[in-house]
XYZ file of N, CA and C in Angstrom:
723
model
N 72.732 -23.577 4.658
C 71.794 -22.680 4.136
C 72.369 -21.171 4.088
N 72.139 -20.434 2.946
C 72.769 -19.152 2.850
C 71.858 -18.093 3.361
N 72.069 -17.215 4.233
C 71.344 -16.275 4.838
C 71.081 -15.010 3.908
N 70.244 -14.077 4.424
C 70.100 -12.845 3.733
C 71.253 -11.948 3.878
N 71.509 -10.856 3.048
C 72.634 -9.933 3.200
C 72.792 -9.374 4.579
N 73.996 -9.543 5.052
C 74.414 -8.926 6.287
C 73.807 -9.751 7.506
N 73.149 -10.857 7.274
C 72.794 -11.827 8.420
C 73.999 -12.334 9.040
N 75.067 -12.637 8.347
C 76.279 -13.191 8.931
C 77.331 -11.961 9.271
N 77.404 -10.929 8.377
C 78.397 -10.019 8.550
C 78.003 -8.879 9.361
N 76.635 -8.688 9.651
C 76.043 -7.421 10.257
C 76.649 -7.079 11.466
N 76.830 -8.010 12.348
C 77.270 -7.765 13.668
C 78.796 -7.444 13.757
N 79.563 -7.747 12.737
C 80.929 -7.411 12.852
C 81.434 -6.563 11.573
N 80.556 -5.876 10.944
C 80.819 -5.158 9.641
C 81.769 -4.109 9.937
N 81.676 -3.274 11.000
C 82.512 -2.169 11.400
C 83.866 -2.610 11.610
N 83.904 -3.651 12.427
C 85.195 -4.299 12.817
C 85.965 -4.775 11.606
N 85.302 -5.416 10.671
C 85.962 -5.964 9.563
C 86.365 -4.906 8.493
N 85.678 -3.817 8.596
C 85.853 -2.751 7.565
C 86.590 -1.517 8.087
N 87.452 -1.818 9.170
C 88.089 -0.734 9.880
C 89.221 -0.212 9.071
N 89.658 -0.796 7.971
C 90.635 -0.217 7.126
C 90.196 0.779 6.025
N 88.916 1.052 6.105
C 88.435 1.882 5.020
C 88.591 3.488 5.181
N 89.236 3.717 6.267
C 89.439 5.242 6.629
C 88.217 5.880 7.108
N 87.572 5.305 8.167
C 86.361 5.846 8.588
C 86.556 7.385 9.046
N 87.543 7.722 9.789
C 87.705 8.996 10.333
C 87.792 10.048 9.198
N 88.655 9.860 8.241
C 88.822 10.721 7.040
C 87.531 10.828 6.366
N 86.964 9.671 6.182
C 85.616 9.661 5.280
C 84.558 10.482 5.974
N 84.426 10.319 7.363
C 83.407 11.021 8.099
C 83.631 12.453 8.008
N 84.938 12.831 8.159
C 85.318 14.278 8.182
C 85.033 14.974 6.793
N 85.275 14.189 5.754
C 84.986 14.615 4.464
C 83.435 15.001 4.390
N 82.586 14.005 4.899
C 81.121 14.117 4.733
C 80.715 15.370 5.631
N 81.316 15.576 6.811
C 80.819 16.577 7.673
C 81.224 17.901 7.056
N 82.508 18.043 6.508
C 82.874 19.330 5.842
C 82.036 19.624 4.554
N 81.590 18.604 3.888
C 80.839 18.765 2.704
C 79.410 19.269 3.171
N 78.795 18.679 4.151
C 77.514 19.267 4.628
C 77.595 20.699 5.145
N 78.612 21.062 5.865
C 78.826 22.362 6.300
C 78.948 23.355 5.149
N 79.876 22.962 4.198
C 80.121 23.905 3.099
C 78.838 24.256 2.219
N 77.975 23.265 2.275
C 76.693 23.349 1.422
C 75.559 23.802 2.314
N 75.776 24.287 3.527
C 74.663 24.732 4.495
C 73.581 23.700 4.546
N 73.854 22.513 4.806
C 72.903 21.359 4.636
C 71.844 21.508 5.796
N 71.880 22.304 6.775
C 70.918 22.216 7.949
C 71.422 21.265 8.834
N 70.740 21.022 9.986
C 71.202 20.151 11.153
C 70.457 18.751 11.289
N 69.390 18.573 10.553
C 68.600 17.400 10.755
C 68.762 16.394 9.521
N 69.197 15.180 9.760
C 69.411 14.396 8.741
C 69.137 12.894 9.004
N 69.268 12.000 7.935
C 69.060 10.668 8.070
C 70.271 9.990 7.388
N 70.815 8.886 7.872
C 71.923 8.128 7.526
C 71.314 6.800 6.924
N 71.101 6.754 5.658
C 70.440 5.578 4.989
C 71.643 4.562 4.857
N 71.309 3.266 5.100
C 72.277 2.128 5.004
C 73.249 2.328 6.001
N 73.012 2.714 7.199
C 73.851 3.189 8.304
C 74.777 2.165 8.765
N 74.567 0.805 8.473
C 75.497 -0.274 8.868
C 75.570 -0.276 10.360
N 76.712 -0.381 10.971
C 76.944 -0.316 12.360
C 77.022 1.002 13.088
N 76.775 2.062 12.167
C 76.476 3.322 12.688
C 77.629 4.365 12.840
N 78.787 3.923 12.273
C 79.807 4.881 12.370
C 79.539 6.333 11.952
N 78.999 6.500 10.783
C 78.725 7.798 10.168
C 77.601 8.538 11.086
N 76.646 7.707 11.503
C 75.595 8.387 12.355
C 76.253 8.976 13.553
N 77.093 8.130 14.230
C 77.751 8.677 15.443
C 78.547 9.755 15.222
N 79.411 9.800 14.097
C 80.238 10.947 13.724
C 79.483 12.158 13.500
N 78.371 12.110 12.843
C 77.470 13.237 12.549
C 76.910 13.764 13.913
N 76.452 12.908 14.686
C 75.803 13.301 16.009
C 76.876 14.122 16.760
N 78.088 13.500 16.870
C 79.181 14.119 17.554
C 79.510 15.465 17.023
N 79.288 15.678 15.718
C 79.516 16.886 15.078
C 78.493 17.992 15.287
N 77.437 17.573 15.935
C 76.352 18.543 16.341
C 75.009 18.377 15.429
N 74.990 17.250 14.585
C 73.921 17.175 13.818
C 72.882 16.265 14.564
N 71.678 16.387 14.208
C 70.614 15.450 14.725
C 70.255 14.401 13.645
N 70.741 13.344 13.830
C 70.754 12.216 12.657
C 70.165 11.006 13.197
N 69.158 10.356 12.354
C 68.796 8.884 12.555
C 69.421 8.044 11.650
N 69.867 6.915 12.191
C 70.442 5.822 11.321
C 69.498 4.782 10.873
N 69.366 4.471 9.671
C 68.389 3.527 9.153
C 69.156 2.356 8.236
N 68.603 1.190 8.284
C 69.242 0.119 7.573
C 68.215 -0.987 7.415
N 68.420 -1.920 6.473
C 67.513 -3.040 6.145
C 67.963 -4.218 6.909
N 69.048 -4.273 7.492
C 69.630 -5.398 8.306
C 69.372 -5.211 9.810
N 68.664 -6.202 10.324
C 68.488 -6.114 11.788
C 69.826 -6.469 12.437
N 70.658 -7.255 11.869
C 71.841 -7.573 12.635
C 72.714 -6.285 12.565
N 72.808 -5.548 11.500
C 73.424 -4.248 11.440
C 72.987 -3.303 12.549
N 71.553 -3.168 12.668
C 71.058 -2.195 13.537
C 71.345 -2.622 15.029
N 71.191 -3.950 15.292
C 71.592 -4.434 16.709
C 73.039 -4.014 17.121
N 73.890 -4.229 16.113
C 75.293 -3.898 16.445
C 75.436 -2.318 16.584
N 74.740 -1.552 15.810
C 74.756 -0.182 15.857
C 74.335 0.449 17.208
N 73.147 -0.190 17.729
C 72.695 0.230 19.009
C 73.698 -0.020 20.183
N 74.399 -1.314 20.063
C 75.275 -1.612 21.136
C 76.536 -0.769 21.005
N 77.017 -0.472 19.843
C 78.321 0.429 19.791
C 78.022 1.688 20.253
N 76.906 2.310 19.820
C 76.555 3.637 20.266
C 76.373 3.737 21.795
N 75.834 2.792 22.366
C 75.625 2.663 23.853
C 76.941 2.649 24.536
N 77.822 1.770 23.990
C 79.167 1.552 24.507
C 80.015 2.724 24.449
N 79.873 3.606 23.384
C 80.567 4.795 23.225
C 80.056 6.075 23.808
N 78.758 5.914 24.383
C 78.067 6.975 24.988
C 77.460 7.964 24.110
N 77.085 7.430 22.889
C 76.480 8.420 21.790
C 74.931 8.106 21.858
N 74.106 9.111 22.016
C 72.631 9.031 22.087
C 72.296 8.999 20.575
N 72.106 7.863 20.110
C 71.576 7.712 18.625
C 70.402 6.727 18.564
N 69.574 7.053 17.477
C 68.405 6.373 17.185
C 68.592 5.652 15.976
N 68.291 4.403 15.894
C 68.502 3.541 14.797
C 67.155 2.748 14.433
N 66.755 2.989 13.182
C 65.418 2.291 12.842
C 65.565 1.360 11.582
N 64.692 0.451 11.386
C 64.634 -0.241 10.111
C 64.118 0.709 8.989
N 64.770 0.703 7.857
C 64.339 1.512 6.848
C 64.973 1.000 5.355
N 64.149 1.035 4.474
C 64.586 0.545 3.149
C 64.448 1.745 2.037
N 65.522 2.166 1.497
C 65.597 3.201 0.660
C 64.574 3.251 -0.525
N 64.219 2.076 -1.019
C 63.266 1.972 -2.021
C 61.842 2.093 -1.618
N 61.498 2.148 -0.312
C 60.229 2.226 0.219
C 60.096 3.425 1.387
N 61.113 4.244 1.246
C 61.350 5.116 2.462
C 60.000 6.078 2.662
N 59.704 6.248 3.969
C 58.684 7.003 4.325
C 58.965 7.462 5.739
N 59.332 8.894 5.821
C 59.740 9.515 7.186
C 58.538 10.286 7.741
N 58.574 10.339 8.977
C 57.472 11.117 9.706
C 57.719 12.608 9.480
N 58.925 13.052 9.274
C 59.194 14.526 9.046
C 60.242 14.583 7.990
N 60.300 15.661 7.278
C 61.149 15.845 6.207
C 62.393 16.389 6.721
N 63.768 15.691 6.557
C 64.950 16.159 6.933
C 65.609 17.162 5.976
N 66.622 17.829 6.488
C 67.394 18.711 5.744
C 68.256 18.054 4.824
N 68.749 16.765 5.175
C 69.593 16.049 4.293
C 69.498 14.530 4.501
N 69.874 13.905 3.498
C 69.867 12.281 3.668
C 71.303 11.844 2.986
N 72.032 11.094 3.774
C 73.285 10.617 3.301
C 73.103 9.064 3.239
N 73.924 8.458 2.300
C 73.980 7.031 2.120
C 75.486 6.629 1.640
N 76.111 6.262 2.706
C 77.542 6.076 2.525
C 78.055 4.718 2.455
N 79.119 4.485 1.593
C 79.676 3.160 1.454
C 78.828 2.120 0.723
N 78.557 2.408 -0.506
C 77.909 1.411 -1.499
C 76.424 1.126 -1.167
N 75.814 1.834 -0.407
C 74.342 1.572 -0.219
C 73.574 1.393 -1.528
N 73.854 2.298 -2.448
C 73.022 2.259 -3.649
C 73.422 1.219 -4.599
N 74.625 0.605 -4.347
C 75.100 -0.486 -5.173
C 74.170 -1.831 -4.889
N 73.374 -1.750 -3.728
C 72.516 -2.842 -3.420
C 71.208 -2.649 -3.974
N 70.951 -1.523 -4.658
C 69.649 -1.324 -5.304
C 69.747 -1.721 -6.759
N 68.875 -2.577 -7.240
C 68.916 -2.970 -8.600
C 68.555 -1.863 -9.542
N 69.110 -2.001 -10.835
C 68.961 -1.004 -11.864
C 67.459 -0.568 -11.900
N 66.641 -1.646 -11.923
C 65.159 -1.438 -12.231
C 64.520 -0.702 -11.108
N 65.134 -0.411 -9.888
C 64.572 0.069 -8.649
C 65.217 1.481 -8.245
N 66.328 1.741 -9.156
C 67.075 2.951 -8.731
C 66.315 4.267 -8.902
N 65.545 4.409 -9.900
C 64.690 5.674 -10.024
C 63.747 5.663 -8.974
N 63.141 4.613 -8.564
C 62.102 4.707 -7.531
C 62.878 4.941 -6.168
N 63.961 4.458 -5.925
C 64.662 4.834 -4.665
C 64.956 6.342 -4.748
N 65.465 7.032 -5.785
C 65.670 8.460 -5.886
C 64.387 9.148 -5.536
N 63.308 8.652 -6.213
C 62.051 9.388 -6.117
C 61.690 9.348 -4.626
N 61.715 8.176 -3.874
C 61.420 8.223 -2.403
C 62.201 9.162 -1.611
N 63.578 9.360 -1.990
C 64.504 10.196 -1.237
C 63.956 11.556 -1.474
N 63.635 11.936 -2.868
C 63.238 13.321 -3.136
C 61.974 13.659 -2.508
N 61.022 12.727 -2.347
C 59.686 12.942 -1.709
C 59.939 13.340 -0.210
N 60.818 12.676 0.450
C 61.087 12.718 1.772
C 61.955 13.947 2.327
N 62.620 14.530 1.386
C 63.510 15.707 1.689
C 62.728 17.041 1.690
N 63.200 17.896 2.458
C 62.680 19.269 2.379
C 63.033 19.883 1.049
N 62.340 20.780 0.658
C 62.717 21.572 -0.554
C 64.052 22.189 -0.397
N 65.003 22.008 -1.335
C 66.357 22.459 -1.266
C 67.259 21.541 -0.461
N 66.746 20.454 -0.009
C 67.500 19.530 0.694
C 68.578 18.892 -0.033
N 69.499 18.275 0.764
C 70.656 17.563 0.107
C 70.622 16.069 0.181
N 71.069 15.374 -0.864
C 71.094 13.947 -0.869
C 72.521 13.659 -1.289
N 73.371 13.068 -0.375
C 74.744 12.746 -0.657
C 74.964 11.280 -0.589
N 75.533 10.710 -1.578
C 75.732 9.200 -1.594
C 76.895 8.877 -2.420
N 77.430 7.698 -2.404
C 78.368 7.175 -3.288
C 78.040 5.773 -3.828
N 78.749 5.430 -4.952
C 78.636 4.038 -5.408
C 80.170 3.692 -5.761
N 80.343 2.376 -5.698
C 81.562 1.809 -6.209
C 81.484 1.858 -7.783
N 82.681 2.211 -8.328
C 82.657 2.469 -9.765
C 82.510 1.193 -10.527
N 82.164 1.360 -11.953
C 82.226 0.165 -12.724
C 83.591 -0.487 -12.835
N 84.589 0.298 -12.860
C 85.953 -0.175 -12.864
C 86.296 -1.084 -11.544
N 85.881 -0.545 -10.449
C 86.094 -1.299 -9.209
C 85.355 -2.564 -9.245
N 84.078 -2.503 -9.546
C 83.381 -3.746 -9.361
C 83.646 -4.803 -10.468
N 83.878 -4.406 -11.763
C 84.231 -5.292 -12.742
C 85.554 -5.791 -12.772
N 86.530 -5.011 -12.462
C 87.904 -5.375 -12.437
C 88.550 -5.685 -11.166
N 88.079 -5.263 -10.062
C 88.720 -5.559 -8.744
C 87.845 -6.585 -8.062
N 86.606 -6.456 -7.990
C 85.779 -7.272 -7.209
C 85.181 -8.565 -7.847
N 84.626 -8.361 -9.138
C 84.155 -9.459 -9.814
C 85.134 -10.600 -10.009
N 84.566 -11.863 -9.826
C 85.396 -13.099 -10.115
C 86.700 -13.035 -9.293
N 86.562 -12.637 -8.086
C 87.632 -12.633 -7.204
C 87.388 -13.242 -5.788
N 88.351 -13.551 -5.074
C 88.226 -14.048 -3.719
C 88.990 -13.248 -2.817
N 88.284 -12.958 -1.637
C 88.932 -12.112 -0.588
C 88.747 -12.963 0.738
N 89.825 -12.695 1.648
C 89.691 -13.375 3.050
C 90.427 -12.555 3.910
N 89.921 -12.825 5.238
C 90.646 -11.933 6.306
C 90.476 -12.835 7.576
N 91.613 -13.106 8.209
C 91.766 -13.781 9.438
C 92.072 -13.021 10.585
N 90.989 -12.427 11.284
C 91.136 -11.572 12.327
C 91.237 -12.379 13.697
N 91.497 -11.602 14.827
C 91.489 -12.284 16.215
C 90.205 -12.813 16.582
N 89.078 -12.039 16.185
C 87.660 -12.445 16.640
C 86.889 -13.003 15.512
N 87.116 -12.579 14.295
C 86.165 -12.906 13.077
C 87.080 -13.269 11.966
N 86.824 -14.345 11.308
C 87.468 -14.744 10.013
C 86.245 -14.854 8.944
N 86.619 -14.293 7.683
C 85.719 -14.503 6.543
C 86.298 -14.852 5.262
N 85.491 -15.607 4.511
C 85.948 -15.856 3.105
C 84.813 -15.263 2.195
N 85.279 -14.695 1.217
C 84.327 -13.833 0.349
C 84.546 -14.198 -1.120
N 83.611 -14.973 -1.652
C 83.847 -15.480 -3.083
C 82.810 -14.582 -3.974
N 83.277 -13.941 -5.200
C 82.489 -13.150 -5.999
C 82.433 -13.671 -7.380
N 81.221 -13.509 -7.933
C 80.928 -13.955 -9.326
C 80.318 -12.835 -10.136
N 81.124 -12.360 -11.177
C 80.485 -11.359 -12.010
C 79.470 -12.006 -12.939
N 78.248 -11.267 -12.983
C 77.186 -11.904 -13.737
C 76.480 -10.770 -14.403
N 77.056 -10.306 -15.599
C 76.361 -9.195 -16.451
C 76.659 -7.877 -15.640
N 75.652 -7.275 -15.151
C 75.677 -6.077 -14.597
C 75.461 -6.181 -12.928
N 75.890 -7.274 -12.487
C 75.735 -7.402 -11.171
C 76.855 -8.309 -10.604
N 77.220 -8.448 -9.410
C 78.063 -9.362 -8.714
C 77.362 -10.072 -7.655
N 77.336 -11.444 -7.763
C 76.916 -12.327 -6.630
C 77.970 -12.607 -5.799
N 77.788 -12.347 -4.450
C 78.789 -12.472 -3.390
C 78.353 -13.618 -2.453
N 79.167 -14.666 -2.257
C 78.903 -15.682 -1.229
C 80.029 -15.532 -0.108
N 79.529 -15.273 1.094
C 80.275 -14.933 2.183
C 80.121 -15.933 3.423
N 81.272 -16.413 3.918
C 81.254 -17.343 4.987
C 82.033 -16.603 6.179
N 81.374 -16.606 7.297
C 81.964 -15.952 8.465
C 82.111 -16.812 9.670
N 83.271 -16.816 10.266
C 83.542 -17.595 11.438
C 83.825 -16.604 12.649
N 82.940 -16.752 13.654
C 82.979 -15.744 14.818
C 83.388 -16.504 16.106
N 84.497 -16.024 16.714
C 84.951 -16.735 17.948
C 84.025 -16.280 19.141
N 83.549 -17.345 19.900
C 82.712 -17.115 21.030
C 83.576 -17.079 22.259
N 83.024 -16.748 23.324
C 83.702 -16.640 24.660
C 84.512 -17.790 25.110
N 84.017 -18.968 24.642
C 84.732 -20.197 24.903
C 85.888 -20.582 24.006
N 86.193 -19.706 23.065
C 87.165 -20.044 22.046
C 86.745 -20.602 20.871
N 85.519 -21.148 20.799
C 84.997 -22.039 19.711
C 84.402 -20.983 18.651
N 84.515 -21.260 17.376
C 83.972 -20.540 16.267
C 82.682 -21.051 15.788
N 81.815 -20.043 15.554
C 80.536 -20.433 14.909
C 80.504 -19.902 13.403
N 79.994 -20.778 12.623
C 79.984 -20.492 11.163
C 78.597 -19.921 10.751
N 78.570 -18.940 9.905
C 77.361 -18.382 9.203
C 77.622 -17.993 7.908
N 76.651 -18.159 6.912
C 76.787 -17.948 5.539
C 75.763 -16.960 5.031
N 76.068 -16.122 4.055
C 75.180 -15.277 3.469
C 75.509 -15.079 2.101
N 74.538 -14.566 1.301
C 74.637 -14.161 -0.106
C 74.260 -12.604 -0.279
N 75.054 -11.988 -0.856
C 74.791 -10.586 -1.229
C 74.750 -10.308 -2.842
N 74.107 -9.355 -3.327
C 74.333 -8.973 -4.696
C 74.517 -7.461 -4.819
N 75.592 -7.062 -5.484
C 75.791 -5.693 -5.730
C 75.548 -5.358 -7.252
N 74.874 -4.331 -7.511
C 74.728 -3.939 -8.927
C 75.536 -2.828 -9.422
N 75.907 -2.957 -10.685
C 76.841 -2.070 -11.306
C 76.084 -0.963 -11.996
N 76.288 0.288 -11.451
C 75.661 1.512 -12.014
C 76.705 2.382 -12.802
N 76.406 2.852 -13.896
C 77.339 3.833 -14.520
C 77.001 5.210 -14.001
N 78.008 6.047 -14.036
C 77.806 7.442 -13.470
C 76.780 8.195 -14.215
N 76.880 7.900 -15.630
C 75.807 8.691 -16.546
C 74.316 8.231 -16.227
N 74.150 6.954 -16.002
C 72.833 6.338 -15.777
C 72.298 6.961 -14.439
N 73.212 7.033 -13.451
C 72.840 7.564 -12.081
C 72.420 9.023 -12.130
N 73.266 9.789 -12.801
C 72.891 11.227 -12.928
C 71.843 11.487 -13.759
N 71.448 10.765 -14.834
C 70.202 10.878 -15.607
C 69.053 10.557 -14.706
N 69.074 9.452 -13.877
C 67.957 9.121 -13.091
C 67.625 10.169 -12.066
N 68.779 10.661 -11.431
C 68.622 11.790 -10.424
C 67.932 13.018 -11.041
N 68.471 13.394 -12.187
C 68.024 14.708 -12.810
C 66.574 14.503 -13.165
N 66.186 13.368 -13.648
C 64.682 13.086 -13.988
C 63.749 13.157 -12.950
N 64.322 12.824 -11.667
C 63.467 12.914 -10.425
C 63.243 14.442 -10.004
N 64.340 15.207 -10.169
C 64.181 16.599 -9.700
C 65.347 17.019 -8.832
N 66.535 16.467 -9.063
C 67.736 16.751 -8.317
C 68.717 17.582 -9.270
N 69.425 18.574 -8.779
C 70.609 19.154 -9.397
C 71.819 18.346 -8.815
N 72.631 17.925 -9.727
C 73.644 16.953 -9.412
C 75.066 17.383 -9.733
N 75.967 17.106 -8.722
C 77.415 17.210 -8.990
C 78.051 15.961 -8.637
N 79.153 15.673 -9.205
C 79.885 14.447 -8.820
C 81.303 14.664 -8.677
N 81.844 13.855 -7.838
C 83.300 13.941 -7.621
C 83.821 12.513 -7.120
N 85.199 12.386 -6.984
C 85.646 11.094 -6.548
C 85.710 10.863 -5.048
N 86.226 9.861 -4.665
C 86.329 9.546 -3.348
C 87.116 10.585 -2.407
N 86.419 11.215 -1.434
C 87.044 12.300 -0.649
C 87.411 13.449 -1.549
N 86.734 13.708 -2.624
C 87.010 14.747 -3.444
C 88.143 14.510 -4.510
N 88.565 13.285 -4.666
C 89.743 12.892 -5.389
C 89.210 12.102 -6.616
N 89.956 11.181 -7.037
C 89.727 10.538 -8.386
C 88.393 9.631 -8.254
N 87.791 9.467 -9.451
C 86.531 8.688 -9.528
C 86.852 7.286 -9.832
N 88.097 6.801 -9.905
C 88.559 5.519 -10.256
C 87.815 4.326 -9.600
N 87.748 4.530 -8.360
C 87.071 3.403 -7.503
C 85.788 3.822 -6.899
N 85.550 5.084 -6.610
C 84.275 5.416 -6.021
C 83.874 6.708 -6.549
N 82.694 6.916 -6.679
C 81.940 8.188 -7.212
C 80.924 8.703 -6.173
N 81.168 9.977 -5.834
C 80.333 10.604 -4.894
C 79.358 11.441 -5.641
N 78.019 11.585 -5.171
C 76.959 12.268 -5.924
C 76.379 13.235 -4.865
N 76.575 14.492 -5.228
C 76.137 15.599 -4.250
C 74.824 16.181 -4.881
N 73.643 15.902 -4.447
C 72.355 16.221 -5.103
C 71.549 17.162 -4.265
N 70.989 18.188 -4.896
C 70.105 19.119 -4.239
C 68.701 19.042 -4.711
N 67.688 18.958 -3.969
C 66.333 18.903 -4.391
C 65.837 20.286 -4.825
N 65.371 20.375 -6.069
C 65.048 21.725 -6.630
C 63.506 21.739 -6.948
């Protein structure tokens, strides 16, 4: 039986994704927030195992991490405890976002919005806008069309680690990619436990995303990953106006 997204990967996501350049990526985000006078209170949507939440807290920000995966959140709580970072992690869906207080900024790092279907994208942006302070910042990224269609779609990836091994099969289906993932996790007794899940990522064009953001009430700037090329990843820096 195939589980929901990140039911299998959630507990080991940060471990498996350790080659993404977390440190440089988090420093880029922190410098961007500082340069834009973002304020000190924020939300990390789609926080995963909490790397960016912890990095922002260490940099002096007051940040809550939110995710739709209970497995992701459980691992985030454990890693923060282990590293001595006082962080709060809550269940939260960007398409249904309702916060108790309006933050200065909301960030959504590493493909969070690629998991939102085209038909729900404007609604997600509207929820973010409603929950932000006036003049607040929304910073997020998406994997580019070129990356998803050319590199990820109809491709197979695998990684055989010391503790976790995974197989990742992708099928390009129009403007989305269906991903079937099998994870083998090594237990204390040396035996491996298998878990399966299915994910779907949606392909968004830069123009469509900008149009949706502007229609909601954001002023938008875009740039490539870490301020570089847009070939693989596009960053959106949005201010509520």
